[in-house]
Amino acid sequence: MLELTDLHASYGKTPILRGVDVDVDAGEIVGIMGKNGVGKTTLVKAVMGLLEVDDGRIRFDGTDVTDEPADVRARRGMGYIPQGRDVFPELTVAENLRIGETINEGDDRLQYEAVYDYFPILEERRDQEAGTMSGGQQQMLAIGRALVGNPELLLLDEPSEGVQPSIVQDVTRNLRRVNEELGTTILFVEQNLHVVQHLAERCYAIDKGTIVDELEGDRLDSREAVTEYLAV
Amino acid sequence: MGNSSAFWLGLAVAVAVLAALPVLFGLYAAEVGSVFLAYALLGMSLAFIWGYCGILSFGQVAFFGVAGYAFGIVAINAATLTGLTLAVLAALGVSTAFAAALGYFMFYGGVRDVYVTILTLVVALVLYTFMGQTAGGEWAIGDARLGGFNGMSGVPDLAIGVGSTGVEIGPLGHYYVTLGALVATYLGLRALVNSRFGYAMVATREDEDRTAMFGYDTTFVKLVVFTIGGAIAGLGGVLFTTQNNYVDPSVFGITAAALPVVWASVGGRTSLLGTVGAALAIQFVDYRLALSGSEWALVLIGSLLVFVVLVMPEGVAPRLHEYVLEYREDADPSPVPRDSSAATEEVSD
Amino acid sequence: MLELLNFGFEFVEIFAFIVLATVGLAVIFGMMGIINLAHGEFILVGAYATTFTFDAGLPLPLAMLAGVVLTAVYGLVLERLIIRHLYGRLLDSMVVTWGISLVMIQLTRIVFGNTAPGIGIPYGQLPVVDGPIYYLVLAVVAVGVLGGLYALFTWTDFGIRARATMQDETTARSMGVDTDRMYMTTFAVGSGLAGLAGALYAPVMTVTPEYGTGFLIETFVAVVVGGASVLVGTVLASGLLGTVNAAVTNVAGTFMGQVAMLIAAIVAIRLMPEGITGMLADWRESRGESQ
Amino acid sequence: MATSDPTVKTAPAVDETGPDSSRILQTRGLRKAFGGLTATDDVDFALEAGELRCLIGPNGAGKSTFLDLLTGRLEPTAGKIYYDGADITGLPSHERVDRGISMKFQVPSVYEGLTVAGNLRIPLQRVVEPDAFDARTREILERFDLLAERETVAGELSHGQQQRLEIGMAMAMEPNLLLLDEPVAGLSVEETADIADLLREIADDDGVAVIVIEHDIDFVETIADRVTVLDGGSIFREGSIEEIRTDPEVKRIYLGEDR
């Protein structure tokens, strides 16, 4: 469903991605783990179209989207949850969610029920300005916003960052439910051990801008195997 | 460039050519040329504060015009050598103090960036409205009638002296005084931007917060720069008014206010000489078009501004400079390391 | 009593003027971070379009509509040709639009000469206060415009997406919002509002090539005092400046009213460098934190 | 700075005892509240001259606020800051800079339009005479491995070079205390190692006290003398890197290895 071939990208003049190959099948939950500064955020931004790639191709649902801007990719069905959440602070919760309706234009089923079911607080606080909510609540809103348009693929950039452990667990659990109940494919980047082990079905390890390993099953469950690639 | 012998040679040639103009084309050329040179001073005042300290003022004409009126008021009331000398000092004092007061209010009030730009423009426009409604007889200071939109006429020529010793400066002399003021101001500003203070200015332009963390008082830096800019614009205004023997509210108008911005944008705001060149060239073309009865000058100037900002936002002179450097590097594969105790690239001209 | 009525009428007149003159500029500044120095000349387009279509025999309301539509279209064309290259370059946008302004004033002069056909002020005079009924119509329209903008930005998809784009363009784009189109449409809306000001004041002020300049002082002062938030800023700034201006005008005449307004503006900026809305944001933040 | 809020813990005894002269930096009961939110809460912190200390803790632990209080970007709600034996609590930023406190921001903030040499001149002309610019510039460029980039416009440097330049600029002020906010964020492994060596050298050879905010625990391990863990605005633990790494409570709140 998502195919990244030999992706190269830079930050200014510094090359960050030096040839990344990743495949994600429909319905999968795939993680990409790595330490600080190895190119995780750059990778997600490149997939979303927020950063121009120097070389390589991105195929989504059989279409080459490498040269398409982010909004077109979103309307094709990519739902993006930025690092640090980036909700629209002066818009209310309901208005934030309404922005997400544009995602996946081809599918007009809106997932408000599911979103409110996973994150009841969003319904309670419908009319509150998003900027006044706590970090954890903003994270839920960011996920809810991406989910409302019923995306085919959810892209998450370090969902655990800046969120306290209990909420990380809650978010992880709800993302699994999203995958099971709505059939949404999920691709995330992380350096939090808990999220990597409890969310991913399969996980790539990234270091210095390239994929250095792919973990599944027992190796993904093994603490030692995973921590080798994480900052901890 | 900026320090090389080629640069100084070029500058000397340019000054020599300007100095030769009245000889070649006569007195009338000197009278017209004086006005252009006064404009060039005005342009340089904007390039200095905008290009080197990042303060974009849309109201440099306010200081230019205020100095003109101030000179006129004092000079008409005391048309003696001493009086005229005092008038020059008064005009420079008023425009400098005005800039200092406005700058103090803005910078110490925390007004930044675009708000500074708009405020300065509004100040010029309000002066325009104000001077425009001074037509009545009650609007006279001594013998000087402000004259509303008709302006203040009968402003004496420039003169310097005390008592009965001194010189009255005629049209030809006025041209050379203006040229001298322009060259002296350029050299003075050049020395300033290459000094310690110059680096503080540029650092403030680049990143004000960061610069404050190195222990600089950036608010004060901006105030000083803005005040110097007002003084230079005021000098231009005095020379402009004494040449024309006349000043009217249109010096504060929206079109006049636009001109310094056009010169600095087209010539290159980080290049004092580029701005001077643009001011002279654009005003010359404007003058020729007006002479031939064409109404298209402003259309041309406006379009030029749009074109230059879209195509080469840094302006013509810096772009030319780049070409020259590239050409030299092509010609000479082993570039001579520049002497960094003298000006570095971005601070010098 | 009559004095109070006079003051009230003066206030209504000036408030309506500031609101109508400012909203177009405020929408473009607040939503897009572009300061349109050619705003006065957009107003000019609206005035000329109204004047000439009225002169050609169109009923006044339709002529005014023509003024609005033509200015919006004009803005749209300019946005595609020039303005879109200037997003994120606030100072450059001001310089370029100033160039546009110079060209427009002079072109108007060349094409139409220094005068345009006049339109009489419609609807006659008010009974008690000395002033035309039309000024009250203007006030009603001003309030209507504010209400309309509130509805547009609060309730419609377009409005919410435009606000999202304003707060965080990158994220809005990654949510599928075509931010380019948001900018284009917003610029057209702002231009149309400038055209409306031009159309509505065509019967009141003599239409000349410098017509737009007559709006500039009030407009820029109000935008600076108002700050970046379009509606709240415009309303509060217009209210504040309108009150000062009307009060002083009543006592000391039009010009002193303007000067008083400028002084009020400078004091306001001294106290609130980020404009009224900046101060409101700080205040809200400090309240939010203390809860 | 005093507040009428009855919950403020005032510690008059602290003020009477004054600073401990063996410490380059000391804070007593330092507290910063934004409205109702307390970002820094009653912090007693002390640093020896030439010590390299790392500050770690979860997001929102108050690390950056603490640094801002030290530089004077923020005014504390209560408490005192002593530097080199003197109370600097109320001093504005630039006076603290003059006394020898230097700061490097989280995002590299070099002057992108100036050359590398031009960048260095900004701090240098605050501390040395003009005839010494060249010699000092060369010295710093050599030390920070930027000699070849002397005339390069800083905006064209790589991320790692910019980080080195910025540390160089902070060091040009000849500080006694250097504050660094995430100096290796976004750097490659090699660049990170370079910075680690530099920081060790600055502390050991120049005797400059250094405080580093850092997330990368591996990096912390390679450089730190001692580590302070902040949580919820207060000091949660303080100790050697070994003590911190093995502390179960620290693992629970921050390192998160216990699952």
Coordinates of C-alpha atoms in Angstrom, one line a residue, chain B residues 57-201:
Chain B
S57 CA 10.9 53.1 7.6
F58 CA 8.3 54.2 5.0
G59 CA 8.4 57.7 6.4
Q60 CA 12.0 58.9 5.8
V61 CA 10.4 61.8 3.9
A62 CA 8.9 63.0 7.2
F63 CA 12.4 64.0 8.4
F64 CA 13.3 65.3 4.9
G65 CA 10.3 67.5 4.8
V66 CA 10.3 68.7 8.4
A67 CA 13.9 69.8 7.9
G68 CA 12.9 71.7 4.8
Y69 CA 10.0 73.5 6.6
A70 CA 12.2 74.2 9.6
F71 CA 14.9 75.7 7.5
G72 CA 12.3 77.8 5.6
I73 CA 10.7 79.1 8.8
V74 CA 13.9 80.2 10.4
A75 CA 15.5 81.4 7.2
I76 CA 12.6 83.6 6.1
N77 CA 12.5 85.2 9.5
A78 CA 16.2 85.9 9.7
A79 CA 17.7 86.1 6.2
T80 CA 21.1 87.1 7.3
L81 CA 24.3 85.0 7.2
T82 CA 24.0 84.2 10.9
G83 CA 20.3 83.5 10.5
L84 CA 20.8 81.2 7.6
T85 CA 23.5 79.3 9.4
L86 CA 21.3 79.0 12.4
A87 CA 18.5 77.9 10.1
V88 CA 20.7 75.0 8.8
L89 CA 21.5 74.0 12.4
A90 CA 17.9 74.3 13.5
A91 CA 16.6 72.2 10.6
L92 CA 19.1 69.5 11.3
G93 CA 18.3 69.7 15.0
V94 CA 14.6 69.5 14.5
S95 CA 14.7 66.5 12.1
T96 CA 17.2 64.7 14.3
A97 CA 15.2 65.4 17.5
F98 CA 12.0 64.4 15.7
A99 CA 13.6 61.1 14.6
A100 CA 14.9 60.5 18.1
A101 CA 11.6 61.1 19.7
L102 CA 9.7 58.9 17.3
G103 CA 12.3 56.3 17.6
Y104 CA 12.2 56.4 21.3
F105 CA 8.5 56.0 21.4
M106 CA 8.6 53.1 19.0
F107 CA 11.6 51.1 20.1
Y108 CA 11.3 51.6 23.8
G109 CA 7.6 50.9 23.4
G110 CA 8.4 47.5 22.0
V111 CA 7.1 48.3 18.5
R112 CA 8.8 46.1 16.0
D113 CA 9.1 45.2 12.3
V114 CA 6.1 45.9 10.2
Y115 CA 4.5 48.1 12.9
V116 CA 7.4 50.4 12.7
T117 CA 7.0 50.5 8.9
I118 CA 3.4 51.4 9.1
L119 CA 3.7 53.9 11.9
T120 CA 6.4 55.8 10.1
L121 CA 4.3 56.0 6.9
V122 CA 1.3 57.2 8.9
V123 CA 3.4 59.9 10.5
A124 CA 4.4 61.1 7.0
L125 CA 0.8 61.0 5.8
V126 CA -0.5 62.9 8.9
L127 CA 2.2 65.6 8.2
Y128 CA 0.9 65.8 4.7
T129 CA -2.7 66.3 5.9
F130 CA -1.5 68.8 8.5
M131 CA 0.6 70.9 6.2
G132 CA -2.1 70.8 3.6
Q133 CA -4.6 72.6 5.8
T134 CA -2.2 75.5 6.7
A135 CA -3.4 77.7 3.9
G136 CA -5.0 80.3 6.1
G137 CA -3.3 83.5 7.2
E138 CA -3.3 82.3 10.8
W139 CA -0.8 79.7 9.8
A140 CA 2.3 81.9 9.7
I141 CA 5.3 81.8 12.0
G142 CA 6.7 85.3 11.9
D143 CA 7.1 86.2 8.2
A144 CA 7.0 82.6 7.1
R145 CA 3.6 81.6 5.8
L146 CA 3.1 77.8 5.7
G147 CA 0.8 78.2 2.7
G148 CA -1.2 75.0 2.7
F149 CA -1.0 73.0 -0.4
N150 CA 0.5 75.9 -2.2
G151 CA 3.6 75.5 0.0
M152 CA 6.1 77.9 1.5
S153 CA 7.8 80.0 -1.1
G154 CA 10.6 82.5 -0.9
V155 CA 12.9 80.3 1.0
P156 CA 16.4 81.8 0.8
D157 CA 19.5 80.2 -0.7
L158 CA 22.0 78.4 1.5
A159 CA 24.6 80.5 3.2
I160 CA 27.1 79.9 5.9
G161 CA 28.8 82.5 8.1
V162 CA 28.6 84.7 11.2
G163 CA 27.8 88.4 11.1
S164 CA 29.1 89.8 7.8
T165 CA 31.8 87.2 7.2
G166 CA 30.7 84.1 5.3
V167 CA 29.6 82.9 1.9
E168 CA 26.3 82.9 0.2
I169 CA 26.1 79.8 -1.8
G170 CA 24.8 80.2 -5.4
P171 CA 23.5 77.5 -7.7
L172 CA 26.9 76.2 -8.7
G173 CA 28.3 76.3 -5.2
H174 CA 25.1 74.5 -4.0
Y175 CA 25.7 71.7 -6.4
Y176 CA 29.2 71.1 -5.0
V177 CA 28.1 71.5 -1.4
T178 CA 25.5 68.9 -2.0
L179 CA 27.9 66.6 -3.8
G180 CA 30.4 67.1 -0.9
A181 CA 27.7 66.3 1.7
L182 CA 26.8 63.2 -0.2
V183 CA 30.4 61.9 -0.4
A184 CA 31.2 62.9 3.2
T185 CA 28.0 61.1 4.4
Y186 CA 28.9 58.0 2.4
L187 CA 32.4 57.9 3.8
G188 CA 31.1 58.6 7.3
L189 CA 28.5 55.8 7.1
R190 CA 31.1 53.5 5.7
A191 CA 33.4 54.0 8.6
L192 CA 30.4 53.6 10.9
V193 CA 29.2 50.3 9.5
N194 CA 32.7 48.9 9.6
S195 CA 33.2 49.9 13.2
R196 CA 32.2 48.0 16.3
F197 CA 28.9 49.7 16.3
G198 CA 28.4 48.6 12.7
Y199 CA 28.7 45.0 13.7
A200 CA 26.3 45.6 16.6
M201 CA 23.8 47.1 14.0

